[in-house]
Short mmCIF file of N, CA and C in Angstrom, two decimals:
data_model
loop_
_atom_site.label_atom_id
_atom_site.label_comp_id
_atom_site.label_asym_id
_atom_site.label_seq_id
_atom_site.Cartn_x
_atom_site.Cartn_y
_atom_site.Cartn_z
N MET G 1 23.42 -4.02 34.16
CA MET G 1 24.80 -2.94 34.33
C MET G 1 24.46 -2.25 32.88
N LYS G 2 25.06 -1.43 32.27
CA LYS G 2 24.59 -0.62 31.40
C LYS G 2 25.45 -0.93 30.32
N LYS G 3 25.40 -1.41 28.84
CA LYS G 3 26.03 -1.61 27.99
C LYS G 3 26.37 -0.57 27.37
N SER G 4 28.09 -0.74 26.83
CA SER G 4 28.60 0.16 26.15
C SER G 4 28.38 0.56 24.87
N VAL G 5 28.76 1.77 24.01
CA VAL G 5 28.21 1.73 22.76
C VAL G 5 28.69 0.82 21.93
N HIS G 6 30.11 0.57 22.21
CA HIS G 6 30.61 -0.28 21.47
C HIS G 6 29.89 -2.00 21.23
N GLN G 7 29.48 -2.33 22.69
CA GLN G 7 29.11 -3.53 23.04
C GLN G 7 27.64 -3.73 22.56
N MET G 8 27.03 -2.74 22.24
CA MET G 8 25.51 -2.84 21.66
C MET G 8 25.81 -2.45 19.97
N PHE G 9 26.80 -1.76 19.56
CA PHE G 9 26.94 -1.94 18.16
C PHE G 9 27.61 -3.28 17.69
N LYS G 10 28.48 -4.19 18.46
CA LYS G 10 28.62 -5.26 18.53
C LYS G 10 27.23 -6.43 18.41
N GLU G 11 26.34 -5.75 19.07
CA GLU G 11 24.91 -7.04 18.73
C GLU G 11 24.26 -6.55 18.07
N LYS G 12 24.31 -5.35 17.79
CA LYS G 12 23.50 -5.24 16.20
C LYS G 12 24.09 -5.69 14.91
N ILE G 13 25.31 -6.17 15.20
CA ILE G 13 26.10 -6.21 14.02
C ILE G 13 26.15 -7.40 14.06
N MET G 14 26.33 -8.58 14.88
CA MET G 14 25.56 -9.97 14.91
C MET G 14 24.31 -10.11 14.41
N ARG G 15 23.02 -9.40 15.41
CA ARG G 15 21.91 -9.71 15.05
C ARG G 15 21.43 -9.39 13.28
N GLN G 16 22.57 -8.55 12.78
CA GLN G 16 22.45 -8.29 11.06
C GLN G 16 22.69 -9.16 9.96
N PHE G 17 24.18 -9.86 10.88
CA PHE G 17 24.62 -11.41 10.28
C PHE G 17 24.07 -12.36 10.55
N VAL G 18 23.35 -12.78 11.49
CA VAL G 18 22.35 -13.77 11.53
C VAL G 18 20.97 -13.75 10.77
N ASN G 19 20.15 -12.89 10.82
CA ASN G 19 19.73 -12.58 9.69
C ASN G 19 19.63 -12.68 8.53
N ILE G 20 21.39 -12.34 7.70
CA ILE G 20 21.64 -12.66 6.32
C ILE G 20 22.14 -14.44 6.25
N VAL G 21 22.44 -14.87 6.95
CA VAL G 21 22.98 -16.45 7.00
C VAL G 21 21.19 -17.17 6.74
N ALA G 22 20.48 -16.46 7.86
CA ALA G 22 18.97 -17.51 7.81
C ALA G 22 18.40 -16.88 6.21
N LEU G 23 18.50 -15.65 5.90
CA LEU G 23 17.97 -15.95 4.44
C LEU G 23 18.77 -16.37 3.44
N CYS G 24 20.09 -16.86 3.26
CA CYS G 24 20.56 -17.45 2.47
C CYS G 24 20.33 -18.84 2.81
N VAL G 25 20.35 -19.26 3.92
CA VAL G 25 19.99 -20.70 4.08
C VAL G 25 18.42 -21.44 3.55
N LEU G 26 17.43 -19.94 3.65
CA LEU G 26 15.69 -20.22 3.41
C LEU G 26 16.38 -20.17 1.82
N SER G 27 17.09 -19.50 1.14
CA SER G 27 16.60 -19.20 -0.31
C SER G 27 18.01 -20.66 -1.15
N LEU G 28 18.66 -21.11 -0.13
CA LEU G 28 19.30 -22.48 -0.80
C LEU G 28 18.24 -23.67 -0.70
N THR G 29 17.27 -23.55 0.26
CA THR G 29 16.22 -24.72 0.89
C THR G 29 15.38 -24.70 -0.08
N GLY G 30 14.79 -23.37 -1.14
CA GLY G 30 13.65 -22.57 -1.87
C GLY G 30 12.91 -22.72 -1.44
N CYS G 31 13.07 -21.80 0.09
CA CYS G 31 11.82 -20.57 0.21
C CYS G 31 11.93 -19.09 0.26
N SER G 32 11.53 -18.84 0.36
CA SER G 32 11.36 -17.35 0.05
C SER G 32 10.56 -16.85 0.47
N GLN G 33 10.43 -14.99 0.74
CA GLN G 33 9.60 -14.14 1.62
C GLN G 33 8.47 -14.09 0.66
N SER G 34 8.19 -14.75 -0.49
CA SER G 34 7.12 -14.62 -1.15
C SER G 34 5.74 -15.29 -0.04
N THR G 35 6.26 -15.88 0.62
CA THR G 35 5.38 -15.90 1.68
C THR G 35 4.49 -15.22 2.50
N LEU G 36 4.95 -13.75 2.24
CA LEU G 36 4.44 -12.86 3.35
C LEU G 36 4.10 -11.47 1.92
N ASP G 37 4.05 -12.28 1.02
CA ASP G 37 3.84 -10.67 -0.65
C ASP G 37 3.30 -11.70 -1.66
N GLU G 38 2.54 -11.91 -1.77
CA GLU G 38 1.99 -13.34 -2.76
C GLU G 38 1.96 -12.27 -4.41
N GLY G 39 2.54 -11.47 -4.32
CA GLY G 39 2.24 -10.87 -5.00
C GLY G 39 1.32 -9.72 -6.07
N VAL G 40 0.79 -9.17 -7.10
CA VAL G 40 0.22 -7.73 -7.56
C VAL G 40 -0.79 -8.34 -8.38
N LYS G 41 -1.87 -8.59 -7.17
CA LYS G 41 -3.47 -9.04 -7.83
C LYS G 41 -4.18 -8.92 -8.83
N ALA G 42 -3.73 -7.11 -9.19
CA ALA G 42 -4.62 -6.55 -10.18
C ALA G 42 -3.90 -4.76 -10.10
N THR G 43 -3.88 -4.30 -11.38
CA THR G 43 -3.46 -3.09 -11.72
C THR G 43 -4.37 -2.26 -12.77
N ALA G 44 -3.92 -1.32 -12.80
CA ALA G 44 -4.68 0.23 -14.05
C ALA G 44 -4.14 0.98 -14.53
N PRO G 45 -3.64 1.52 -15.37
CA PRO G 45 -3.11 3.02 -15.49
C PRO G 45 -3.88 3.94 -14.86
N ILE G 46 -2.89 4.80 -14.82
CA ILE G 46 -3.91 6.00 -14.08
C ILE G 46 -3.01 7.36 -13.84
N LYS G 47 -3.04 8.68 -14.20
CA LYS G 47 -2.33 10.05 -13.99
C LYS G 47 -2.82 10.64 -12.98
N LEU G 48 -1.47 11.21 -12.32
CA LEU G 48 -1.96 11.65 -11.34
C LEU G 48 -2.34 13.17 -11.32
N GLY G 49 -1.57 14.10 -12.64
CA GLY G 49 -1.18 15.35 -12.39
C GLY G 49 -2.77 16.26 -12.57
N ARG G 50 -4.00 15.84 -13.14
CA ARG G 50 -4.75 16.44 -13.45
C ARG G 50 -5.98 15.74 -12.44
N ALA G 51 -6.83 16.49 -11.85
CA ALA G 51 -7.97 16.49 -11.38
C ALA G 51 -8.86 15.32 -12.46
N GLY G 52 -9.85 14.71 -12.11
CA GLY G 52 -10.77 13.84 -12.81
C GLY G 52 -10.19 12.74 -13.47
N GLU G 53 -8.66 12.23 -13.38
CA GLU G 53 -8.37 11.40 -14.05
C GLU G 53 -8.75 9.61 -13.34
N LYS G 54 -9.00 8.95 -14.11
CA LYS G 54 -10.07 7.63 -13.25
C LYS G 54 -8.74 6.65 -13.55
N ALA G 55 -9.52 5.45 -12.66
CA ALA G 55 -8.68 4.02 -12.83
C ALA G 55 -9.75 2.98 -12.66
N SER G 56 -10.19 2.36 -12.87
CA SER G 56 -11.07 1.19 -12.23
C SER G 56 -10.53 -0.28 -12.04
N ILE G 57 -10.20 -0.87 -11.25
CA ILE G 57 -9.60 -2.63 -11.46
C ILE G 57 -10.80 -3.46 -10.61
N ILE G 58 -11.36 -4.27 -11.41
CA ILE G 58 -11.82 -5.43 -10.81
C ILE G 58 -11.24 -6.48 -10.39
N PHE G 59 -11.32 -7.09 -9.12
CA PHE G 59 -10.43 -8.02 -8.57
C PHE G 59 -11.35 -9.10 -7.64
N SER G 60 -10.78 -10.23 -7.24
CA SER G 60 -11.22 -11.51 -6.21
C SER G 60 -10.32 -11.48 -5.44
N THR G 61 -10.65 -12.37 -4.57
CA THR G 61 -9.72 -12.72 -3.26
C THR G 61 -10.34 -13.57 -2.32
N GLN G 62 -9.68 -14.41 -1.36
CA GLN G 62 -9.77 -15.54 -1.15
C GLN G 62 -9.27 -14.98 0.16
N ASN G 63 -9.23 -15.28 1.39
CA ASN G 63 -8.43 -14.70 2.65
C ASN G 63 -7.19 -15.69 2.86
N ASN G 64 -7.33 -16.80 2.09
CA ASN G 64 -6.11 -17.94 2.16
C ASN G 64 -4.96 -18.00 1.40
N GLU G 65 -5.13 -16.49 0.29
CA GLU G 65 -4.30 -16.38 -0.95
C GLU G 65 -3.11 -15.46 -0.34
N SER G 66 -3.33 -15.04 1.58
CA SER G 66 -2.01 -14.26 1.42
C SER G 66 -1.69 -15.11 2.71
N HIS G 67 -0.24 -14.42 3.22
CA HIS G 67 0.03 -14.90 5.14
C HIS G 67 -0.98 -13.38 5.53
N GLU G 68 -1.27 -13.89 6.73
CA GLU G 68 -2.38 -13.02 7.48
C GLU G 68 -1.65 -11.81 8.16
N LYS G 69 -0.52 -11.53 8.19
CA LYS G 69 -0.08 -10.26 8.45
C LYS G 69 -0.59 -9.23 7.46
N ASN G 70 -0.80 -9.86 6.52
CA ASN G 70 -0.37 -8.78 5.16
C ASN G 70 -2.05 -8.38 5.08
N LYS G 71 -2.22 -7.06 4.46
CA LYS G 71 -3.41 -6.44 4.38
C LYS G 71 -3.76 -6.06 2.99
N LEU G 72 -5.07 -6.24 2.49
CA LEU G 72 -5.19 -6.17 1.19
C LEU G 72 -5.37 -4.85 0.72
N LEU G 73 -4.29 -4.46 0.42
CA LEU G 73 -3.91 -2.40 0.23
C LEU G 73 -4.30 -2.18 -0.97
N ILE G 74 -4.93 -1.24 -1.16
CA ILE G 74 -5.64 -0.15 -2.60
C ILE G 74 -4.38 0.72 -2.68
N GLY G 75 -3.88 0.99 -3.44
CA GLY G 75 -2.82 2.29 -3.64
C GLY G 75 -2.52 2.69 -5.36
N VAL G 76 -1.33 3.29 -5.19
CA VAL G 76 -0.97 3.81 -6.37
C VAL G 76 0.36 3.82 -6.46
N SER G 77 0.85 3.38 -7.77
CA SER G 77 2.67 2.91 -7.36
C SER G 77 3.13 3.76 -9.07
N LEU G 78 4.54 4.54 -8.82
CA LEU G 78 5.12 5.28 -9.72
C LEU G 78 5.60 4.04 -10.49
N VAL G 79 5.37 4.46 -12.03
CA VAL G 79 5.96 3.08 -13.06
C VAL G 79 7.07 4.27 -13.50
N THR G 80 8.34 3.54 -13.17
CA THR G 80 9.62 3.85 -13.39
C THR G 80 10.41 3.28 -14.59
N ASP G 81 9.85 2.36 -15.24
CA ASP G 81 10.82 1.83 -16.23
C ASP G 81 12.47 1.46 -16.06
N GLY G 82 12.93 1.34 -14.70
CA GLY G 82 14.28 1.45 -14.17
C GLY G 82 14.90 2.86 -14.08
N ARG G 83 13.85 4.27 -14.39
CA ARG G 83 14.81 5.32 -14.40
C ARG G 83 14.72 5.73 -12.78
N LEU G 84 15.50 7.03 -12.33
CA LEU G 84 15.69 7.06 -10.78
C LEU G 84 14.82 8.05 -10.82
N VAL G 85 13.71 8.04 -9.55
CA VAL G 85 12.97 9.61 -9.59
C VAL G 85 13.17 10.20 -8.36
N ASP G 86 13.12 11.45 -8.28
CA ASP G 86 13.65 12.14 -6.70
C ASP G 86 12.93 11.71 -5.98
N VAL G 87 12.54 10.76 -4.81
CA VAL G 87 11.54 10.58 -3.98
C VAL G 87 10.74 11.62 -3.12
N ASP G 88 11.80 12.82 -3.13
CA ASP G 88 11.00 14.04 -2.18
C ASP G 88 9.99 14.58 -2.91
N LEU G 89 10.28 14.60 -4.09
CA LEU G 89 8.93 14.93 -5.12
C LEU G 89 7.33 13.68 -5.33
N LEU G 90 7.92 12.92 -4.76
CA LEU G 90 6.47 12.32 -4.01
C LEU G 90 6.20 12.44 -2.40
N ARG G 91 7.39 12.23 -1.67
CA ARG G 91 6.89 12.95 -0.03
C ARG G 91 6.04 14.14 -0.43
N GLU G 92 6.70 14.92 -1.45
CA GLU G 92 6.30 16.45 -0.68
C GLU G 92 4.78 16.67 -1.66
N SER G 93 4.38 15.41 -2.45
CA SER G 93 3.29 15.80 -2.81
C SER G 93 1.99 14.77 -2.19
N THR G 94 0.69 15.33 -2.20
CA THR G 94 -0.10 14.29 -1.35
C THR G 94 -1.32 14.34 -2.03
N PRO G 95 -1.31 14.05 -3.30
CA PRO G 95 -2.73 13.76 -3.94
C PRO G 95 -3.67 13.23 -3.32
N VAL G 96 -4.71 13.29 -3.67
CA VAL G 96 -6.12 13.49 -2.94
C VAL G 96 -7.49 12.53 -3.74
N PHE G 97 -8.10 11.51 -3.62
CA PHE G 97 -8.87 10.54 -4.86
C PHE G 97 -10.03 10.51 -3.62
N LYS G 98 -11.06 10.10 -4.98
CA LYS G 98 -11.82 9.72 -4.13
C LYS G 98 -12.17 7.82 -4.41
N VAL G 99 -11.64 7.16 -3.71
CA VAL G 99 -12.44 5.86 -3.72
C VAL G 99 -13.07 4.93 -3.42
N LYS G 100 -13.95 4.25 -3.72
CA LYS G 100 -15.57 3.71 -3.79
C LYS G 100 -14.85 2.16 -3.62
N ILE G 101 -15.73 1.37 -3.00
CA ILE G 101 -14.96 0.10 -3.42
C ILE G 101 -16.42 -0.65 -2.88
N THR G 102 -16.83 -1.74 -4.47
CA THR G 102 -18.40 -2.55 -4.09
C THR G 102 -17.93 -3.69 -3.98
N ASN G 103 -18.46 -4.59 -4.00
CA ASN G 103 -18.51 -5.93 -3.80
C ASN G 103 -19.73 -6.34 -5.24
N MET G 104 -18.83 -6.57 -6.23
CA MET G 104 -20.02 -7.56 -7.21
C MET G 104 -20.68 -8.60 -7.01
N GLU G 105 -20.60 -9.34 -6.02
CA GLU G 105 -21.27 -10.80 -5.93
C GLU G 105 -23.21 -10.33 -6.29
N SER G 106 -23.24 -9.39 -5.16
CA SER G 106 -24.63 -9.68 -5.07
C SER G 106 -25.57 -8.99 -6.54
N LYS G 107 -26.47 -9.04 -5.63
CA LYS G 107 -27.70 -8.69 -7.05
C LYS G 107 -27.15 -7.51 -6.89
N SER G 108 -27.36 -6.63 -6.10
CA SER G 108 -27.11 -5.07 -6.30
C SER G 108 -25.83 -5.20 -5.48
N GLU G 109 -25.09 -3.83 -6.28
CA GLU G 109 -23.56 -4.06 -6.02
C GLU G 109 -23.51 -3.30 -4.93
N ARG G 110 -23.41 -3.86 -3.64
CA ARG G 110 -23.00 -3.54 -2.53
C ARG G 110 -21.34 -3.13 -1.77
N PRO G 111 -21.74 -1.68 -1.13
CA PRO G 111 -20.44 -1.10 -0.59
C PRO G 111 -20.02 -1.92 0.84
N VAL G 112 -18.39 -1.75 0.36
CA VAL G 112 -17.62 -2.52 1.17
C VAL G 112 -16.92 -1.07 1.74
N GLN G 113 -16.84 -1.43 3.44
CA GLN G 113 -16.29 -0.70 4.02
C GLN G 113 -14.64 -1.33 4.11
N PHE G 114 -14.32 0.01 4.18
CA PHE G 114 -12.72 0.06 4.07
C PHE G 114 -11.79 0.84 5.02
N PHE G 115 -10.92 0.84 5.09
CA PHE G 115 -9.74 2.07 5.87
C PHE G 115 -9.08 3.26 5.29
N TYR G 116 -9.04 3.83 5.81
CA TYR G 116 -7.98 4.72 5.52
C TYR G 116 -7.80 6.36 6.11
N PHE G 117 -6.49 6.38 5.48
CA PHE G 117 -6.33 8.65 5.84
C PHE G 117 -7.57 9.53 5.70
N LYS G 118 -8.09 10.36 6.82
CA LYS G 118 -9.47 11.15 6.53
C LYS G 118 -8.61 12.58 6.26
N THR G 119 -7.24 12.94 6.76
CA THR G 119 -6.68 13.83 6.50
C THR G 119 -5.04 13.74 6.00
N LYS G 120 -4.81 14.96 5.86
CA LYS G 120 -3.28 14.90 5.41
C LYS G 120 -2.42 14.36 6.99
N ASN G 121 -2.82 14.58 7.96
CA ASN G 121 -2.03 14.21 8.80
C ASN G 121 -1.92 12.58 9.07
N PHE G 122 -0.51 12.41 8.60
CA PHE G 122 -0.84 10.75 8.55
C PHE G 122 -0.53 10.06 9.69
N SER G 123 -0.03 10.35 10.61
CA SER G 123 0.39 10.54 12.32
C SER G 123 -1.33 10.07 12.91
N SER G 124 -2.37 10.46 12.48
CA SER G 124 -3.80 10.30 12.19
C SER G 124 -4.49 9.20 12.60
N LYS G 125 -5.34 8.28 13.24
CA LYS G 125 -5.80 7.44 13.11
C LYS G 125 -6.23 6.82 12.03
N LEU G 126 -6.41 5.54 11.79
CA LEU G 126 -6.97 5.32 10.22
C LEU G 126 -8.82 5.54 10.34
N GLU G 127 -9.54 5.97 9.25
CA GLU G 127 -11.18 6.16 8.97
C GLU G 127 -10.96 5.15 9.05
N SER G 128 -12.91 4.56 8.91
CA SER G 128 -13.48 4.15 8.26
C SER G 128 -14.22 4.06 7.17
N SER G 129 -14.64 3.80 6.63
CA SER G 129 -15.77 4.54 5.21
C SER G 129 -16.99 4.26 5.71
N LYS G 130 -18.41 4.83 5.07
CA LYS G 130 -19.03 4.45 6.36
C LYS G 130 -19.96 3.89 4.59
N ASN G 131 -20.12 3.85 3.31
CA ASN G 131 -20.88 3.55 2.68
C ASN G 131 -20.18 2.85 1.05
N GLY G 132 -18.74 2.84 1.96
CA GLY G 132 -18.03 1.99 0.35
C GLY G 132 -17.53 3.65 -0.45
N VAL G 133 -17.67 4.80 0.11
CA VAL G 133 -17.16 5.56 -0.53
C VAL G 133 -16.26 6.94 0.47
N ALA G 134 -15.08 7.71 0.22
CA ALA G 134 -14.28 7.81 0.80
C ALA G 134 -13.20 9.40 -0.17
N ILE G 135 -13.54 10.07 0.67
CA ILE G 135 -12.12 11.06 0.02
C ILE G 135 -11.18 10.69 1.04
N VAL G 136 -9.78 10.29 -0.12
CA VAL G 136 -8.08 9.51 0.40
C VAL G 136 -7.17 10.65 0.41
N PHE G 137 -6.51 11.01 1.42
CA PHE G 137 -5.32 11.89 1.06
C PHE G 137 -4.07 10.49 1.04
N ALA G 138 -3.60 10.68 -0.08
CA ALA G 138 -2.68 9.33 -0.38
C ALA G 138 -1.85 9.35 0.70
N GLU G 139 -1.11 8.53 1.17
CA GLU G 139 0.46 8.32 2.17
C GLU G 139 1.38 8.00 1.29
N TYR G 140 2.52 8.37 1.31
CA TYR G 140 3.42 7.88 0.07
C TYR G 140 4.44 7.11 1.28
N PHE G 141 4.79 5.47 1.05
CA PHE G 141 4.68 4.54 1.91
C PHE G 141 6.19 3.83 1.76
N ALA G 142 6.46 3.80 0.48
CA ALA G 142 7.79 3.24 -0.04
C ALA G 142 7.91 2.78 -1.37
N ASN G 143 8.85 2.25 -1.97
CA ASN G 143 8.67 1.99 -2.92
C ASN G 143 8.17 2.97 -3.96
N TYR G 144 8.22 4.09 -4.38
CA TYR G 144 7.31 4.47 -5.52
C TYR G 144 6.01 4.49 -4.90
N ASP G 145 5.15 4.14 -3.56
CA ASP G 145 3.52 3.95 -3.82
C ASP G 145 3.13 4.82 -3.13
N TYR G 146 2.04 4.94 -2.69
CA TYR G 146 1.06 5.88 -2.49
C TYR G 146 0.46 4.83 -1.98
N PHE G 147 -0.25 4.85 -0.79
CA PHE G 147 -1.73 4.16 0.65
C PHE G 147 -2.62 5.15 0.13
N LEU G 148 -3.51 4.12 -0.26
CA LEU G 148 -4.90 4.93 -0.28
C LEU G 148 -5.77 4.11 0.72
N ALA G 149 -5.67 3.16 0.64
CA ALA G 149 -6.76 2.20 1.39
C ALA G 149 -6.67 0.99 1.82
N PHE G 150 -7.05 0.25 2.52
CA PHE G 150 -7.54 -1.25 2.81
C PHE G 150 -8.44 -1.87 2.92
N ILE G 151 -8.58 -2.83 2.86
CA ILE G 151 -9.62 -3.72 2.92
C ILE G 151 -9.52 -4.79 4.16
N ASP G 152 -10.21 -5.56 4.72
CA ASP G 152 -10.16 -6.35 5.49
C ASP G 152 -9.87 -7.94 4.43
N ARG G 153 -8.80 -8.47 5.08
CA ARG G 153 -8.61 -9.58 4.02
C ARG G 153 -9.14 -10.89 4.42
N ASN G 154 -10.09 -10.61 5.40
CA ASN G 154 -10.88 -11.58 5.45
C ASN G 154 -12.79 -11.41 4.34
N GLN G 155 -12.84 -10.85 4.01
CA GLN G 155 -13.87 -10.37 3.07
C GLN G 155 -13.85 -10.91 1.81
N ASN G 156 -14.08 -12.17 1.55
CA ASN G 156 -13.73 -12.87 0.20
C ASN G 156 -14.89 -12.70 -0.61
N GLY G 157 -14.46 -13.05 -2.00
CA GLY G 157 -15.56 -11.75 -3.11
C GLY G 157 -14.92 -11.35 -3.94
N LYS G 158 -15.77 -11.02 -5.01
CA LYS G 158 -15.25 -10.20 -6.26
C LYS G 158 -15.67 -8.33 -6.12
N TYR G 159 -14.66 -7.91 -6.64
CA TYR G 159 -14.92 -6.67 -5.96
C TYR G 159 -14.70 -5.76 -7.23
N ASN G 160 -15.03 -3.97 -7.47
CA ASN G 160 -14.77 -3.20 -8.81
C ASN G 160 -14.55 -2.38 -6.88
N VAL G 161 -12.55 -1.74 -7.67
CA VAL G 161 -12.39 -0.34 -6.96
C VAL G 161 -12.27 0.78 -7.86
N ASP G 162 -12.88 1.86 -7.51
CA ASP G 162 -13.00 3.03 -8.96
C ASP G 162 -12.39 3.76 -7.91
N ILE G 163 -10.95 4.65 -8.27
CA ILE G 163 -10.40 5.60 -7.83
C ILE G 163 -10.24 6.64 -9.30
N GLU G 164 -10.82 8.03 -7.99
CA GLU G 164 -10.98 9.42 -8.74
C GLU G 164 -9.94 10.23 -8.52
N VAL G 165 -9.24 11.13 -9.33
CA VAL G 165 -7.90 12.01 -8.79
C VAL G 165 -9.01 13.15 -8.60
N VAL G 166 -8.92 13.53 -7.08
CA VAL G 166 -9.62 14.96 -6.87
C VAL G 166 -9.19 15.66 -7.00
N ASN G 167 -7.53 16.18 -6.75
CA ASN G 167 -6.73 17.72 -6.89
C ASN G 167 -5.83 17.53 -8.23
N GLU G 168 -5.43 18.99 -8.15
CA GLU G 168 -4.29 18.99 -9.13
C GLU G 168 -2.38 18.49 -9.00
N ASN G 169 -2.28 17.91 -9.58
CA ASN G 169 -0.95 17.73 -9.51
C ASN G 169 0.30 17.92 -10.19
N PRO G 170 0.56 19.05 -10.60
CA PRO G 170 1.37 19.21 -11.86
C PRO G 170 2.33 18.82 -12.54
N GLN G 171 3.25 18.68 -10.47
CA GLN G 171 4.70 18.25 -10.46
C GLN G 171 4.88 16.81 -10.78
N LEU G 172 3.71 16.31 -10.85
CA LEU G 172 2.90 14.86 -11.26
C LEU G 172 3.00 14.60 -12.65
N ILE G 173 2.65 15.47 -13.58
CA ILE G 173 1.79 15.57 -14.82
C ILE G 173 2.94 14.67 -15.51
N SER G 174 4.32 15.05 -15.58
CA SER G 174 4.92 13.97 -16.62
C SER G 174 5.55 12.14 -15.99
N LEU G 175 4.83 12.35 -15.23
CA LEU G 175 4.97 10.99 -14.23
C LEU G 175 4.26 9.90 -15.01
N GLN G 176 4.55 8.08 -14.82
CA GLN G 176 3.58 7.32 -14.92
C GLN G 176 3.19 6.58 -14.17
N PHE G 177 1.86 6.56 -13.95
CA PHE G 177 1.70 5.49 -12.33
C PHE G 177 0.90 4.72 -12.92
N GLU G 178 0.18 3.87 -11.35
CA GLU G 178 -0.60 2.52 -12.02
C GLU G 178 -1.26 2.39 -10.80
N ALA G 179 -2.50 2.49 -10.67
CA ALA G 179 -3.32 2.12 -9.81
C ALA G 179 -3.30 0.20 -9.46
N PHE G 180 -2.96 -0.08 -8.10
CA PHE G 180 -2.52 -1.52 -7.56
C PHE G 180 -3.15 -2.14 -6.41
N VAL G 181 -4.22 -3.21 -6.30
CA VAL G 181 -5.22 -3.91 -5.23
C VAL G 181 -3.24 -5.21 -5.46
N ASP G 182 -3.17 -5.02 -4.06
CA ASP G 182 -2.06 -5.96 -3.74
C ASP G 182 -2.15 -6.56 -1.76
N TYR G 183 -1.43 -7.61 -1.59
CA TYR G 183 -1.24 -8.10 -0.85
C TYR G 183 0.05 -7.31 0.01
N ARG G 184 -0.20 -6.91 0.84
CA ARG G 184 1.09 -5.93 1.23
C ARG G 184 1.50 -5.93 3.11
N ILE G 185 2.19 -5.55 3.70
CA ILE G 185 2.28 -5.61 5.33
C ILE G 185 2.45 -4.22 5.28
N TYR G 186 1.28 -4.07 6.08
CA TYR G 186 1.02 -2.25 6.20
C TYR G 186 0.89 -2.37 7.85
N GLY G 187 1.81 -1.96 8.80
CA GLY G 187 1.01 -1.83 10.15
C GLY G 187 -0.35 -0.57 10.85
N GLY G 188 0.12 0.07 9.90
CA GLY G 188 -1.26 1.28 10.14
C GLY G 188 -1.35 1.95 11.73
N LYS G 189 -2.44 2.42 12.45
CA LYS G 189 -2.07 2.91 13.42
C LYS G 189 -4.05 2.19 14.00
#
């Protein structure tokens, strides 16, 4: 039997109500959603307006630090200081970066395989870096963040990620950004 629009609407409202009640109960019992987001591991300031701007982040990771649904993302985030920024400006901009990730625990720094978008067409599948270096088209994904790449969360160790802006982005010159390494949920393709 086909459901009416009214019935589907009522069911949707009921599901939302149940979710809200569940979140309230969890917050009262001391639980929170932080089990899925353990917080930013490391950041470094970077400007996106001019080619050649660089940031370097050293971080270490253990695969048990975060929920298994999370990916260890490398990205760039707008620092707003509470100001509202037109999100369309970020969506319409496609900064391009050179990303290099190395494992610092071996005697000679070893390149690390990571996954990224090779083209501006974000509906394409993720590519895999061959030698720890790639030219990456940033994907705007939410909360003033650009996705650059992610590494397998099961790769334990101490790493260095170098990020360099490859193209000119004059529309972003007055904005402050920071590169980050963080556990986040990301579905990808």
